[in-house]
Short mmCIF file of C-alpha atoms and ligand atoms in Angstrom, two decimals:
data_model
loop_
_atom_site.label_atom_id
_atom_site.label_comp_id
_atom_site.label_asym_id
_atom_site.label_seq_id
_atom_site.Cartn_x
_atom_site.Cartn_y
_atom_site.Cartn_z
CA MET A 1 78.22 108.14 121.53
CA SER A 2 81.74 107.11 120.67
CA GLN A 3 82.46 103.35 121.02
CA HIS A 4 86.10 103.48 122.05
CA SER A 5 87.22 103.23 125.67
CA THR A 6 89.24 106.45 125.89
CA SER A 7 88.81 109.80 124.20
CA LYS A 8 92.49 110.68 124.69
CA LYS A 9 94.09 111.96 121.46
CA ILE A 10 96.20 109.25 119.83
CA THR A 11 99.85 110.23 119.38
CA ASN A 12 102.87 108.49 117.87
CA THR A 13 104.00 107.54 121.39
CA GLU A 14 100.59 105.97 122.09
CA LEU A 15 100.96 103.84 118.93
CA SER A 16 104.34 102.66 120.26
CA ALA A 17 102.80 101.92 123.66
CA MET A 18 100.10 99.87 121.92
CA LYS A 19 102.81 97.78 120.24
CA THR A 20 104.48 97.24 123.62
CA ARG A 21 101.15 96.20 125.17
CA GLY A 22 100.41 93.88 122.23
CA GLU A 23 97.24 95.86 121.47
CA LYS A 24 96.36 95.90 117.76
CA ILE A 25 96.17 99.25 115.95
CA ALA A 26 93.19 99.81 113.63
CA SER A 27 93.72 102.12 110.67
CA LEU A 28 91.64 103.08 107.62
CA THR A 29 91.86 105.70 104.90
CA ALA A 30 89.60 108.77 104.75
CA TYR A 31 89.38 111.60 102.26
CA ASP A 32 86.71 113.90 103.74
CA ALA A 33 85.33 115.11 107.08
CA SER A 34 82.16 112.95 107.13
CA PHE A 35 83.98 109.65 106.67
CA ALA A 36 86.73 110.79 109.05
CA HIS A 37 84.12 111.43 111.77
CA ILE A 38 82.63 107.93 111.36
CA LEU A 39 86.09 106.32 111.57
CA ASP A 40 87.04 108.40 114.60
CA GLN A 41 83.82 107.53 116.45
CA ALA A 42 84.25 103.81 115.68
CA GLY A 43 87.63 103.76 117.41
CA VAL A 44 90.04 103.80 114.46
CA GLU A 45 93.35 104.93 115.96
CA MET A 46 95.15 106.01 112.78
CA VAL A 47 93.32 107.72 109.93
CA LEU A 48 95.34 107.81 106.73
CA VAL A 49 94.73 110.34 103.98
CA GLY A 50 96.17 108.01 101.38
CA ASP A 51 97.22 109.07 97.92
CA SER A 52 94.93 106.16 96.99
CA LEU A 53 92.51 109.09 96.68
CA GLY A 54 93.93 109.43 93.16
CA MET A 55 92.28 106.11 92.33
CA VAL A 56 89.18 105.86 94.55
CA VAL A 57 88.17 109.55 94.60
CA GLN A 58 89.62 110.97 91.38
CA GLY A 59 89.15 107.81 89.26
CA GLN A 60 92.73 107.74 87.98
CA SER A 61 94.54 104.49 87.17
CA SER A 62 97.34 105.00 89.72
CA THR A 63 98.44 107.30 92.55
CA VAL A 64 101.15 108.89 90.38
CA PRO A 65 99.22 112.01 89.23
CA VAL A 66 98.26 113.11 92.79
CA THR A 67 99.74 116.48 93.84
CA ILE A 68 100.84 117.94 97.17
CA ASP A 69 98.06 120.56 97.00
CA GLU A 70 95.44 117.83 96.54
CA MET A 71 96.87 115.93 99.53
CA ALA A 72 96.84 119.09 101.67
CA TYR A 73 93.23 119.84 100.66
CA HIS A 74 91.91 116.36 101.55
CA SER A 75 94.01 116.26 104.73
CA LYS A 76 92.49 119.55 105.89
CA MET A 77 88.96 118.19 105.26
CA VAL A 78 89.74 114.97 107.15
CA SER A 79 91.28 116.88 110.09
CA ARG A 80 87.92 118.60 110.65
CA GLY A 81 86.23 115.23 111.21
CA LEU A 82 88.71 113.92 113.79
CA GLU A 83 88.82 114.29 117.57
CA ARG A 84 90.86 111.30 118.69
CA ALA A 85 92.57 109.52 115.81
CA LEU A 86 96.10 110.31 114.64
CA LEU A 87 96.03 111.93 111.20
CA VAL A 88 98.68 110.54 108.83
CA THR A 89 98.90 112.08 105.36
CA ASP A 90 100.70 110.62 102.34
CA MET A 91 103.44 112.57 100.63
CA PRO A 92 102.58 112.04 96.95
CA PHE A 93 104.78 110.93 94.04
CA MET A 94 107.80 113.22 93.46
CA SER A 95 107.18 115.33 96.57
CA TYR A 96 110.37 114.01 98.24
CA PRO A 97 113.11 113.90 95.56
CA ASP A 98 115.65 115.47 97.97
CA PRO A 99 115.72 116.32 101.71
CA GLN A 100 114.98 120.05 101.35
CA THR A 101 112.01 119.57 98.96
CA ALA A 102 110.75 116.74 101.17
CA MET A 103 110.84 118.96 104.24
CA ASN A 104 109.08 121.84 102.45
CA ASN A 105 106.31 119.52 101.27
CA ALA A 106 105.99 117.81 104.65
CA ALA A 107 105.58 121.30 106.15
CA ILE A 108 102.70 122.00 103.71
CA LEU A 109 100.92 118.83 104.89
CA MET A 110 101.44 119.81 108.54
CA GLN A 111 100.55 123.52 108.24
CA GLN A 112 97.84 123.45 105.55
CA GLY A 113 96.66 119.84 105.91
CA TYR A 114 96.86 119.69 109.75
CA ALA A 115 98.55 116.27 109.54
CA ASN A 116 100.06 114.74 112.69
CA MET A 117 102.46 112.56 110.69
CA VAL A 118 103.49 112.22 107.03
CA LYS A 119 104.00 108.95 105.12
CA LEU A 120 106.69 108.33 102.47
CA GLU A 121 107.21 105.24 100.32
CA GLY A 122 110.56 103.45 100.11
CA GLY A 123 113.64 102.36 102.02
CA GLN A 124 117.31 103.12 101.35
CA PRO A 125 116.76 105.90 98.74
CA ILE A 126 114.61 108.04 101.07
CA LEU A 127 116.53 107.70 104.35
CA GLU A 128 118.07 111.18 104.14
CA CYS A 129 114.65 112.69 103.48
CA VAL A 130 113.21 110.88 106.50
CA GLN A 131 116.08 112.07 108.72
CA HIS A 132 115.68 115.64 107.53
CA ILE A 133 111.89 115.71 108.05
CA VAL A 134 112.13 114.07 111.49
CA GLY A 135 114.90 116.53 112.38
CA GLN A 136 112.39 119.36 111.96
CA GLY A 137 109.99 117.78 114.45
CA ILE A 138 107.66 116.13 111.93
CA PRO A 139 106.79 112.49 112.68
CA VAL A 140 107.25 110.12 109.74
CA CYS A 141 105.58 106.85 108.79
CA GLY A 142 107.48 104.66 106.31
CA HIS A 143 105.90 102.43 103.64
CA LEU A 144 107.63 99.22 102.46
CA GLY A 145 106.75 96.17 100.35
CA LEU A 146 104.51 97.07 97.44
CA LEU A 147 105.10 100.77 96.69
CA PRO A 148 102.15 102.01 94.61
CA GLN A 149 104.01 105.20 93.58
CA SER A 150 106.61 102.94 91.88
CA VAL A 151 104.01 100.85 90.01
CA ASN A 152 105.53 101.77 86.65
CA GLN A 153 108.90 100.46 87.80
CA LEU A 154 107.47 97.36 89.52
CA GLY A 155 105.44 96.45 86.42
CA GLY A 156 102.16 96.08 88.33
CA TYR A 157 100.64 95.61 91.77
CA ARG A 158 102.43 92.42 92.85
CA VAL A 159 103.30 90.74 96.14
CA GLN A 160 106.82 91.79 97.18
CA GLY A 161 109.51 90.07 99.28
CA LYS A 162 108.86 86.55 98.01
CA ASP A 163 112.52 85.62 97.52
CA ASP A 164 115.17 85.63 100.24
CA ALA A 165 117.16 88.60 98.89
CA GLN A 166 114.05 90.80 98.61
CA ALA A 167 112.82 89.71 102.04
CA LYS A 168 116.20 90.51 103.62
CA ALA A 169 116.25 93.93 101.92
CA ILE A 170 112.77 94.78 103.27
CA ILE A 171 113.80 93.90 106.84
CA GLU A 172 117.02 95.94 106.47
CA ASP A 173 114.97 98.87 105.12
CA ALA A 174 112.64 98.67 108.13
CA LYS A 175 115.60 98.77 110.53
CA SER A 176 117.12 101.72 108.62
CA LEU A 177 113.84 103.64 108.69
CA GLN A 178 113.62 103.11 112.44
CA GLN A 179 117.22 104.29 112.76
CA ALA A 180 116.40 107.38 110.65
CA GLY A 181 113.65 108.28 113.12
CA ALA A 182 110.45 106.89 111.58
CA SER A 183 107.63 106.42 114.11
CA ALA A 184 105.78 103.62 112.26
CA ILE A 185 105.87 101.70 108.98
CA VAL A 186 103.08 100.52 106.67
CA VAL A 187 103.96 97.25 104.91
CA GLU A 188 101.93 96.37 101.84
CA CYS A 189 101.49 93.02 100.08
CA ILE A 190 104.25 90.87 101.52
CA PRO A 191 104.09 87.23 102.69
CA SER A 192 102.72 86.93 106.23
CA SER A 193 105.84 85.00 107.35
CA LEU A 194 108.02 87.95 106.32
CA ALA A 195 105.68 90.46 107.98
CA LYS A 196 105.86 88.47 111.22
CA LYS A 197 109.66 88.50 111.16
CA LEU A 198 109.78 92.18 110.26
CA THR A 199 107.35 93.12 113.06
CA ALA A 200 109.60 91.35 115.58
CA SER A 201 112.73 93.01 114.14
CA VAL A 202 111.85 96.62 115.00
CA ASP A 203 110.44 98.48 118.00
CA ILE A 204 108.21 100.83 115.99
CA PRO A 205 104.66 99.74 115.05
CA ILE A 206 104.22 97.84 111.77
CA ILE A 207 100.84 98.39 110.13
CA GLY A 208 100.03 95.77 107.51
CA ILE A 209 97.88 95.76 104.38
CA GLY A 210 97.99 92.37 102.71
CA ALA A 211 100.68 91.33 105.20
CA GLY A 212 98.92 88.84 107.51
CA ASN A 213 97.72 89.28 111.06
CA ASP A 214 101.00 89.20 112.97
CA CYS A 215 101.60 92.92 112.27
CA ASP A 216 101.04 95.43 115.08
CA GLY A 217 98.04 96.84 113.23
CA GLN A 218 96.05 96.79 110.01
CA VAL A 219 95.11 99.39 107.43
CA LEU A 220 92.69 99.15 104.50
CA VAL A 221 91.42 101.54 101.87
CA SER A 222 88.01 102.38 103.38
CA TYR A 223 86.25 102.37 99.98
CA ASP A 224 87.42 98.74 99.44
CA MET A 225 86.11 97.46 102.79
CA LEU A 226 82.83 99.37 102.32
CA ASP A 227 82.48 97.87 98.82
CA ILE A 228 82.38 101.31 97.15
CA THR A 229 85.47 100.85 94.95
CA ALA A 230 84.63 100.00 91.33
CA GLY A 231 86.01 96.73 89.97
CA LYS A 232 87.49 93.74 91.77
CA ARG A 233 88.27 94.04 95.49
CA PRO A 234 91.91 93.15 96.31
CA LYS A 235 92.41 89.66 97.84
CA PHE A 236 93.71 91.22 101.08
CA SER A 237 90.57 93.31 101.67
CA LYS A 238 87.13 92.26 102.91
CA ASN A 239 83.61 93.61 102.34
CA PHE A 240 82.55 94.60 105.88
CA MET A 241 79.24 95.99 104.54
CA LEU A 242 77.96 92.47 103.86
CA GLU A 243 77.00 91.84 107.48
CA ALA A 244 76.47 95.46 108.55
CA GLY A 245 73.38 97.60 108.19
CA ASN A 246 75.27 100.85 107.76
CA ILE A 247 78.75 102.33 107.34
CA SER A 248 79.31 102.95 111.09
CA ASP A 249 78.55 99.32 111.92
CA ALA A 250 80.84 98.10 109.12
CA VAL A 251 83.71 100.24 110.42
CA SER A 252 83.09 99.10 114.01
CA ALA A 253 83.10 95.46 112.84
CA TYR A 254 86.45 96.09 111.12
CA VAL A 255 87.93 97.64 114.29
CA GLN A 256 86.75 94.70 116.40
CA ALA A 257 88.04 92.17 113.85
CA VAL A 258 91.49 93.82 113.88
CA LYS A 259 91.58 93.98 117.69
CA ASN A 260 90.55 90.31 118.00
CA LYS A 261 92.94 89.16 115.25
CA LYS A 262 89.95 87.89 113.24
CA PHE A 263 91.01 90.08 110.32
CA PRO A 264 92.92 89.41 108.17
CA ALA A 265 92.05 85.71 107.90
CA ASP A 266 94.02 83.19 105.84
CA GLU A 267 92.04 83.99 102.71
CA HIS A 268 93.24 87.64 102.86
CA THR A 269 96.88 86.66 103.31
CA PHE A 270 99.80 85.86 100.99
O1 LIG B 1 97.38 105.45 99.77
C1 LIG B 1 96.93 104.58 100.54
O2 LIG B 1 95.73 104.40 100.74
C2 LIG B 1 97.89 103.74 101.23
C3 LIG B 1 97.39 102.44 101.77
C4 LIG B 1 97.49 101.41 100.71
C5 LIG B 1 98.10 102.03 103.00
O3 LIG B 1 99.06 104.03 101.29
#
């Protein structure tokens, strides 16, 4: 039996209502129907088909090689495992170079991948794309802070927004994304003090990964928190399998820890 209190389908407006109520949003990535079903049953509200699949499923060294067809394929698989959770699917590298291409690719993720929302990385440079996609009735999630698709430009996976100018730019980008019609924003690897300020600066839900526990919700790469990912686990993640007997219990423990503000703890925070 499912562990969450309501079986009502989660929508973008329900995520907003959760922010208003001060109720934390639990999110994890999934790449196939079986994992998606476990996450859905454990009460995860937002399931993200992340382009992290390039690294954790395909074994590549970054998300850059992932294609729109691969995203649509995994999104379709994940959609079959979900009853309640909102399905958010990443638009991969170079799938939104201009508003028309962005809209065409977002449509592929909606029509072939059965996504409920698409996620794009960046601020100022992608505002027109966001406006255009939203204008066609497709909900958009932004992604600020560390942008994995820009890893070659950033020179590595580093904490972002540490100096005042960068921090100010991230907050301005969040406000602009809200203005452009975004329904939510993922913020990755920024100081918790900045994430707290940013979360208070906009009305749309802020979902953090490596951004402290003052965000409206949390997201992790599921393979990291289940200790499946090869190599070193990122500082901001936690092995929830350590105290759980099986994957379902580990995911439920994560959901409870997010809801109770027990995760992330200080040791997972910048
Ligand atoms: O691709 C992904 O898994 C993501 C998370 C890091 C939020 O975007």
